[in-house]
Coordinates of C-alpha atoms in Angstrom, one line a residue:
X1 CA -0.1 0.1 0.1
X2 CA 1.2 3.5 -0.9
X3 CA 0.5 6.8 1.0
X4 CA -1.7 9.0 -1.1
X5 CA 0.0 12.1 0.4
X6 CA 3.7 11.5 0.0
X7 CA 3.8 8.3 -2.1
X8 CA 6.1 6.1 0.1
X9 CA 5.3 2.3 0.5
X10 CA 3.7 1.6 3.9
X11 CA 2.3 -1.5 5.6
X12 CA -1.3 -2.6 5.2
X13 CA -1.8 -2.4 8.9
X14 CA -0.7 1.1 9.3
X15 CA -3.5 3.7 10.1
X16 CA -1.2 6.6 9.5
X17 CA 1.8 7.2 7.3
X18 CA 5.0 7.2 9.3
X19 CA 6.6 9.8 7.1
X20 CA 3.9 12.6 6.7
X21 CA 1.1 11.4 9.3
X22 CA -1.7 11.3 6.7
X23 CA -4.4 8.8 7.5
X24 CA -4.3 5.7 5.3
X25 CA -7.1 3.8 3.6
X26 CA -8.5 2.0 6.7
X27 CA -8.4 5.2 8.7
X28 CA -10.2 7.2 6.0
X29 CA -12.7 4.5 5.6
X30 CA -13.7 4.6 9.2
X31 CA -13.9 8.3 9.4
X32 CA -16.1 8.3 6.2
X33 CA -18.6 6.2 8.2
X34 CA -19.1 3.9 5.2
X35 CA -17.3 1.0 3.5
X36 CA -17.3 1.7 -0.2
X37 CA -17.7 -2.0 -0.9
X38 CA -20.7 -2.6 1.2
X39 CA -23.8 -0.9 2.6
X40 CA -22.8 -1.6 6.1
X41 CA -21.8 1.4 8.0
X42 CA -19.0 0.6 10.6
X43 CA -19.2 1.8 14.2
X44 CA -17.7 5.2 14.3
X45 CA -15.2 4.7 17.0
X46 CA -12.6 7.5 17.5
X47 CA -9.0 7.0 16.1
X48 CA -6.4 8.6 18.2
X49 CA -3.0 9.9 17.1
X50 CA -0.6 11.9 19.4
X51 CA -3.4 12.1 21.8
X52 CA -6.0 13.8 19.7
X53 CA -9.2 12.2 19.2
X54 CA -10.8 12.4 15.8
X55 CA -14.5 11.2 16.0
X56 CA -16.5 10.9 12.7
X57 CA -18.5 14.0 13.5
X58 CA -17.0 17.4 14.6
X59 CA -17.2 17.9 18.5
X60 CA -17.8 21.6 18.4
X61 CA -20.7 23.0 16.2
X62 CA -19.3 26.5 16.4
X63 CA -15.6 27.8 16.3
X64 CA -15.1 31.6 16.6
X65 CA -12.8 33.6 14.3
X66 CA -12.2 37.3 14.1
X67 CA -15.2 38.3 12.1
X68 CA -18.0 35.9 13.1
X69 CA -18.4 32.3 13.6
X70 CA -17.3 29.1 11.8
X71 CA -19.8 26.1 12.0
X72 CA -19.1 22.4 11.4
X73 CA -15.4 22.7 10.5
X74 CA -13.8 19.9 8.5
X75 CA -10.3 19.4 7.0
X76 CA -8.1 16.8 5.6
X77 CA -6.0 14.7 7.9
X78 CA -4.9 14.8 11.6
X79 CA -2.3 17.4 11.4
X80 CA -1.1 20.0 13.8
X81 CA -2.5 22.7 11.3
X82 CA -5.1 22.7 8.6
X83 CA -3.8 21.2 5.4
X84 CA -4.6 22.6 2.0
X85 CA -2.3 21.5 -0.8
X86 CA -2.0 24.2 -3.5
X87 CA 1.1 22.8 -5.0
X88 CA -0.7 22.1 -8.3
X89 CA 0.1 18.4 -8.0
X90 CA -3.0 17.1 -5.9
X91 CA -6.7 17.4 -7.1
X92 CA -8.9 18.8 -4.2
X93 CA -12.4 20.3 -3.7
X94 CA -12.6 23.0 -1.1
X95 CA -16.4 23.6 -0.1
X96 CA -18.2 25.9 2.3
X97 CA -21.4 27.8 2.8
X98 CA -21.4 31.5 3.1
X99 CA -23.9 34.1 4.2
X100 CA -22.8 37.8 4.0
X101 CA -23.6 41.2 2.7
X102 CA -19.8 42.2 2.6
X103 CA -18.4 42.9 -0.9
X104 CA -14.9 42.0 0.3
X105 CA -13.9 39.2 2.7
X106 CA -11.5 36.4 3.2
X107 CA -13.0 32.9 3.2
X108 CA -9.8 30.8 3.7
X109 CA -6.2 31.8 3.1
X110 CA -2.5 30.5 3.3
X111 CA -0.3 33.3 4.4
X112 CA 3.1 33.1 6.1
X113 CA 3.1 33.1 9.9
X114 CA 3.5 36.9 10.2
X115 CA 0.1 37.3 8.3
X116 CA 1.7 38.4 5.1
X117 CA 0.9 37.4 1.7
X118 CA 4.5 37.1 0.6
X119 CA 7.9 36.8 2.2
X120 CA 10.8 38.5 0.6
X121 CA 11.0 38.9 -3.0
X122 CA 8.9 35.9 -4.1
X123 CA 5.8 36.4 -6.1
X124 CA 2.4 35.4 -4.6
X125 CA 3.6 32.7 -2.5
X126 CA 0.4 32.9 -0.5
X127 CA -3.0 32.0 -1.7
X128 CA -6.6 33.1 -0.7
X129 CA -10.2 32.3 -1.5
X130 CA -12.1 35.5 -1.0
X131 CA -14.8 37.9 -2.1
X132 CA -14.0 40.7 -4.4
X133 CA -16.7 43.1 -5.4
X134 CA -19.2 40.5 -4.1
X135 CA -17.9 37.7 -6.4
X136 CA -15.8 34.7 -5.4
X137 CA -12.1 35.0 -6.4
X138 CA -9.1 32.8 -6.0
X139 CA -5.7 34.4 -6.2
X140 CA -3.2 32.3 -7.9
X141 CA -0.3 34.6 -7.6
X142 CA 0.5 38.1 -9.2
X143 CA 0.4 36.5 -12.6
X144 CA -3.6 36.3 -12.5
X145 CA -6.7 35.7 -10.4
X146 CA -9.6 33.4 -11.1
X147 CA -12.8 35.2 -10.7
X148 CA -16.3 34.2 -10.4
X149 CA -19.3 36.0 -12.1
X150 CA -22.2 35.6 -9.6
X151 CA -22.7 38.3 -6.9
X152 CA -23.0 36.3 -3.4
X153 CA -23.0 39.5 -1.3
X154 CA -26.9 39.3 -0.9
X155 CA -27.3 38.0 2.7
X156 CA -28.4 34.8 1.3
X157 CA -27.0 31.2 1.8
X158 CA -24.6 30.2 -1.0
X159 CA -22.6 27.1 -1.4
X160 CA -19.1 28.0 -2.6
X161 CA -16.5 25.5 -3.9
X162 CA -12.9 25.8 -5.3
X163 CA -11.7 22.9 -7.2
X164 CA -8.4 22.0 -8.6
X165 CA -9.0 20.0 -11.9
X166 CA -5.6 18.3 -12.5
X167 CA -6.9 16.9 -15.8
X168 CA -7.6 20.4 -17.1
X169 CA -4.8 21.9 -15.0
X170 CA -7.2 24.6 -13.8
X171 CA -8.8 26.1 -10.8
X172 CA -12.5 26.2 -10.9
X173 CA -15.0 28.2 -8.9
X174 CA -18.4 26.9 -8.2
X175 CA -21.3 28.8 -6.8
X176 CA -24.5 26.9 -5.9
X177 CA -23.0 23.8 -7.6
X178 CA -22.5 25.6 -10.8
X179 CA -19.3 26.4 -12.6
X180 CA -18.8 30.1 -12.1
X181 CA -15.2 30.8 -13.4
X182 CA -11.8 29.1 -13.9
X183 CA -8.2 29.9 -14.6
X184 CA -4.8 28.5 -15.1
X185 CA -2.5 27.9 -12.0
X186 CA 0.7 30.0 -11.8
X187 CA 3.0 30.1 -8.5
X188 CA 2.7 27.2 -6.1
X189 CA 2.2 28.2 -2.5
X190 CA 5.3 28.3 -0.2
X191 CA 5.7 25.4 2.3
X192 CA 6.1 27.8 5.2
X193 CA 2.5 29.1 4.7
X194 CA -0.4 27.9 6.8
X195 CA -4.2 27.9 6.8
X196 CA -6.2 30.8 8.4
X197 CA -10.0 30.9 8.3
X198 CA -11.9 34.2 7.7
X199 CA -8.9 36.6 8.7
X200 CA -7.5 39.2 6.4
X201 CA -3.8 39.1 5.4
X202 CA -1.3 41.6 3.9
X203 CA 0.8 41.2 0.9
X204 CA 3.7 43.7 1.2
X205 CA 7.3 42.6 2.4
X206 CA 7.2 45.2 5.3
X207 CA 5.8 44.0 8.7
X208 CA 2.4 45.9 8.6
X209 CA -0.4 43.5 8.0
X210 CA -3.2 44.2 5.5
X211 CA -0.8 46.7 3.7
X212 CA -2.6 46.5 0.4
X213 CA -5.8 45.5 -1.3
X214 CA -6.2 42.0 0.2
X215 CA -9.6 41.2 1.5
X216 CA -10.6 42.0 5.2
X217 CA -12.0 39.7 7.8
X218 CA -15.1 37.6 7.0
X219 CA -17.8 39.5 8.9
X220 CA -20.8 37.1 8.9
X221 CA -21.5 33.3 8.6
X222 CA -18.9 30.9 7.3
X223 CA -20.1 27.4 7.7
X224 CA -19.6 23.7 6.6
X225 CA -15.9 24.2 5.6
X226 CA -14.8 20.8 4.1
X227 CA -11.6 20.0 2.3
X228 CA -12.5 16.9 0.3
X229 CA -9.5 15.3 -1.3
X230 CA -9.7 11.5 -1.2
X231 CA -12.2 8.7 -2.3
X232 CA -13.8 6.6 0.4
X233 CA -11.2 3.8 0.0
X234 CA -8.4 6.4 0.6
X235 CA -6.2 5.0 -2.3
X236 CA -6.1 7.8 -4.8
X237 CA -7.3 11.4 -5.5
X238 CA -10.9 11.6 -6.3
X239 CA -12.5 11.6 -9.7
X240 CA -15.7 13.1 -10.9
X241 CA -18.1 10.2 -10.4
X242 CA -16.8 8.9 -6.9
X243 CA -18.1 9.2 -3.5
X244 CA -15.9 11.4 -1.3
X245 CA -15.5 11.9 2.4
X246 CA -15.2 14.8 4.8
X247 CA -12.5 14.2 7.4
X248 CA -13.2 16.2 10.6
X249 CA -10.6 18.5 12.2
X250 CA -10.0 18.0 15.9
X251 CA -11.3 21.0 17.9
X252 CA -8.2 22.2 19.4
X253 CA -6.7 22.8 16.1
X254 CA -9.8 24.6 14.8
X255 CA -9.6 27.0 17.9
X256 CA -5.9 27.6 17.7
X257 CA -5.5 28.1 13.9
X258 CA -7.4 31.4 13.4
X259 CA -5.6 33.0 16.2
X260 CA -2.1 32.5 15.5
X261 CA -1.7 34.2 12.1
X262 CA -3.5 37.5 12.9
X263 CA -1.6 40.6 14.1
X264 CA -3.7 43.3 15.5
X265 CA -2.5 46.9 14.9
X266 CA -4.4 49.9 16.6
X267 CA -5.4 52.8 14.5
X268 CA -2.5 55.2 14.1
X269 CA -2.7 59.1 13.1
X270 CA 0.0 60.4 10.8
X271 CA 0.5 64.1 9.8
X272 CA 0.4 64.5 6.0
X273 CA 1.2 67.3 3.6
X274 CA -1.7 69.6 2.7
X275 CA -1.4 71.0 -0.8
X276 CA -3.8 73.8 -1.6
X277 CA -5.1 72.1 -4.9
X278 CA -5.0 69.1 -6.9
X279 CA -6.2 65.4 -7.0
X280 CA -5.2 62.8 -4.3
X281 CA -4.5 59.5 -5.9
X282 CA -5.3 56.2 -4.1
X283 CA -2.8 55.4 -1.4
X284 CA -2.8 51.7 -2.6
X285 CA -3.8 49.8 -5.7
X286 CA -7.4 48.8 -5.6
X287 CA -8.5 51.3 -3.1
X288 CA -11.2 53.8 -3.7
X289 CA -12.6 56.9 -1.9
X290 CA -16.0 55.9 -0.7
X291 CA -16.8 59.6 0.3
X292 CA -17.0 60.4 -3.4
X293 CA -20.6 59.7 -4.5
X294 CA -21.7 59.7 -0.9
X295 CA -23.7 62.3 1.0
X296 CA -22.3 64.8 3.4
X297 CA -24.1 67.0 6.0
X298 CA -22.9 69.2 8.9
X299 CA -24.3 70.9 11.8
X300 CA -24.3 74.3 10.3
X301 CA -23.1 76.2 7.4
X302 CA -20.8 79.4 7.3
X303 CA -23.6 81.6 5.9
X304 CA -26.7 80.4 4.1
X305 CA -25.6 77.8 1.5
X306 CA -22.0 78.9 1.6
X307 CA -19.5 76.4 3.0
X308 CA -21.7 73.4 2.4
X309 CA -20.6 69.9 3.6
X310 CA -20.6 68.6 0.0
X311 CA -17.7 70.7 -0.8
X312 CA -15.4 68.4 1.1
X313 CA -16.2 65.2 -0.8
X314 CA -15.7 66.1 -4.4
X315 CA -12.6 63.9 -4.5
X316 CA -10.2 66.8 -5.1
X317 CA -8.4 69.5 -3.1
X318 CA -10.0 72.9 -3.6
X319 CA -8.2 75.5 -5.8
X320 CA -9.7 78.7 -4.3
X321 CA -10.7 80.1 -0.8
X322 CA -14.4 80.6 -1.6
X323 CA -17.3 78.9 0.0
X324 CA -19.3 78.2 -3.0
X325 CA -18.8 76.4 -6.3
X326 CA -16.4 73.7 -7.4
X327 CA -13.3 75.3 -5.8
X328 CA -14.8 75.8 -2.3
X329 CA -14.4 74.6 1.4
X330 CA -16.8 73.1 3.9
X331 CA -17.2 75.6 6.7
X332 CA -19.3 75.4 9.9
X333 CA -20.9 78.6 11.4
X334 CA -18.4 80.3 14.0
X335 CA -21.5 80.5 16.4
X336 CA -21.9 76.7 16.3
X337 CA -20.6 75.4 19.7
X338 CA -20.8 71.7 18.8
X339 CA -19.7 71.4 15.2
X340 CA -20.2 68.0 13.5
X341 CA -19.3 66.8 10.1
X342 CA -20.9 63.6 8.8
X343 CA -20.4 61.6 5.5
X344 CA -22.5 58.7 4.4
X345 CA -20.5 56.6 2.1
X346 CA -21.7 55.6 -1.3
X347 CA -21.6 51.9 -0.3
X348 CA -20.8 49.9 2.7
X349 CA -16.9 49.2 2.6
X350 CA -14.0 48.2 4.6
X351 CA -11.8 51.1 5.5
X352 CA -8.0 51.1 5.6
X353 CA -7.4 54.7 5.8
X354 CA -9.2 58.0 6.5
X355 CA -7.7 61.3 5.3
X356 CA -8.8 64.8 6.5
X357 CA -7.5 68.0 4.7
X358 CA -8.2 71.4 6.5
X359 CA -8.1 74.7 4.8
X360 CA -4.4 75.7 4.4
X361 CA -3.3 78.2 6.9
X362 CA -6.1 77.4 9.2
X363 CA -4.7 74.4 11.0
X364 CA -5.9 75.7 14.3
X365 CA -9.3 74.6 13.2
X366 CA -8.1 71.0 13.0
X367 CA -7.5 70.5 16.8
X368 CA -9.2 67.9 19.0
X369 CA -11.2 66.2 16.3
X370 CA -12.9 62.9 17.3
X371 CA -13.1 60.5 14.2
X372 CA -15.8 57.9 14.3
X373 CA -16.4 55.2 11.6
X374 CA -20.1 54.2 11.6
X375 CA -22.1 51.1 10.4
X376 CA -25.4 51.4 8.5
X377 CA -27.3 51.6 11.9
X378 CA -25.0 54.5 13.0
X379 CA -23.3 52.3 15.6
X380 CA -19.6 53.3 16.2
X381 CA -17.2 50.8 14.8
X382 CA -14.0 52.6 15.6
X383 CA -13.4 55.8 17.4
X384 CA -10.1 57.8 17.4
X385 CA -9.3 61.1 19.0
X386 CA -6.8 63.4 17.2
X387 CA -5.3 65.8 19.4
X388 CA -2.9 68.0 17.0
X389 CA -1.1 70.0 19.6
X390 CA 1.3 71.7 17.0
X391 CA -0.2 74.8 15.6
X392 CA 2.4 75.5 12.9
X393 CA 1.6 72.5 10.8
X394 CA -0.6 69.3 10.7
X395 CA -3.3 71.1 8.7
X396 CA -3.9 67.5 7.4
X397 CA -3.8 64.1 8.9
X398 CA -4.6 60.4 8.0
X399 CA -5.7 57.7 10.3
X400 CA -4.4 54.3 9.2
X401 CA -6.5 51.2 10.1
X402 CA -4.1 48.4 9.3
X403 CA -6.4 45.7 10.1
X404 CA -9.2 47.3 8.2
X405 CA -12.6 48.1 9.6
X406 CA -15.3 46.3 8.0
X407 CA -19.0 47.3 7.5
X408 CA -18.2 51.1 7.4
X409 CA -21.2 53.0 6.1
X410 CA -20.2 56.5 7.3
X411 CA -17.7 58.8 9.1
X412 CA -18.4 61.4 11.7
X413 CA -16.1 64.2 12.9
X414 CA -16.8 66.4 15.8
X415 CA -14.8 68.4 18.3
X416 CA -14.1 67.2 21.8
X417 CA -12.7 68.4 25.1
X418 CA -11.8 72.0 25.9
X419 CA -10.2 74.3 23.2
X420 CA -7.4 76.6 24.4
X421 CA -6.9 80.2 23.6
X422 CA -6.4 80.9 20.0
X423 CA -7.9 77.6 18.9
X424 CA -10.9 77.6 16.5
X425 CA -13.9 75.5 17.2
X426 CA -15.1 75.6 13.6
X427 CA -14.7 73.0 11.0
X428 CA -13.1 74.4 7.8
X429 CA -12.5 71.3 5.7
X430 CA -10.8 71.1 2.3
X431 CA -11.4 67.4 1.8
X432 CA -12.4 64.2 3.7
X433 CA -11.5 61.0 2.1
X434 CA -12.3 57.4 3.3
X435 CA -10.1 55.0 1.4
X436 CA -10.8 51.3 1.3
X437 CA -12.5 48.3 -0.6

């Protein structure tokens, strides 16, 4: 008998390969709960390896991850980490059910242990099954990406599958059991990568996670994850017309894996240059400004319609000092004791960076600003107090949300605390930009 994982010859009596630890045919047969050569169901007694029991059914119906809950988690084998072979050598089918309204979210990924997409100068050594624009995508390296066609971000239950068809040498995306897209393989994953569930990952070489346009945490229901590799007799990779098995993952691994790859970074405020005019390009490829096309309101206007809030979400920096027309600023009334500026984004998004540009020369009006990211019910998702004690500069700042804030539907700016002599309580804004995916 030969191991279907590493190919070495092993004894018939072995339940696990002594080289790679993969379960052999008898073990897979028992876990499947069915003998392929008969209609008799064997007694589903646990098999133990290294002290970890692996019953035929998962022992925990819910496993928490950063964004929500995972239910009925399965994976291939009894390993110390979830196995997902993306070498381009082994056929597999990865299945799951999703239910979400998010346009962008990670389903399952293989980053390095620091949570990054790549390590050093290599290209695309990490892999990820994720949502992009509400459609299922599988990144197969920087050469290309397999994209589905069906929008699944509708809060309905969808069955999603990724299959590596070795005969076609292609990765295939299925939505609700129908082929939704396919593409060629490119760069194999790196042996030092490991599987995480529902967590976002970064793609740059520097240590900041989520630096780039990778998908954020999965915010809703991610259920029935199954890595289906082997036929019920365990002797060869599956073919189209065979019966396949789901081998359950032991609970201690399921709990530990989502936690070890994530690196939580608190929001950070950084002073930025404040040019008087021009267009600000996206800080990272794939990001867009979700304030443009949204709706802005503020607690008061400078005078009549002058200084309206919409002046700050045009997507450009203003070229004049007026308070009406295309080259104007947002300006609250000087008598407004509690000025507030609010933007409802054009769509719900994941925010990675918020930029606030004050009117050049009036940086004292950008002191003690409380920044709140809001969901669609006006609940605060993230709050950051920007102090700005330096009067001579810092007329513009950005807040970096390295891990991303999912479900953002708006941003609110308001003054907080006691202003000191010489400070200005009004909002006089050149531009407010919310960058994300």
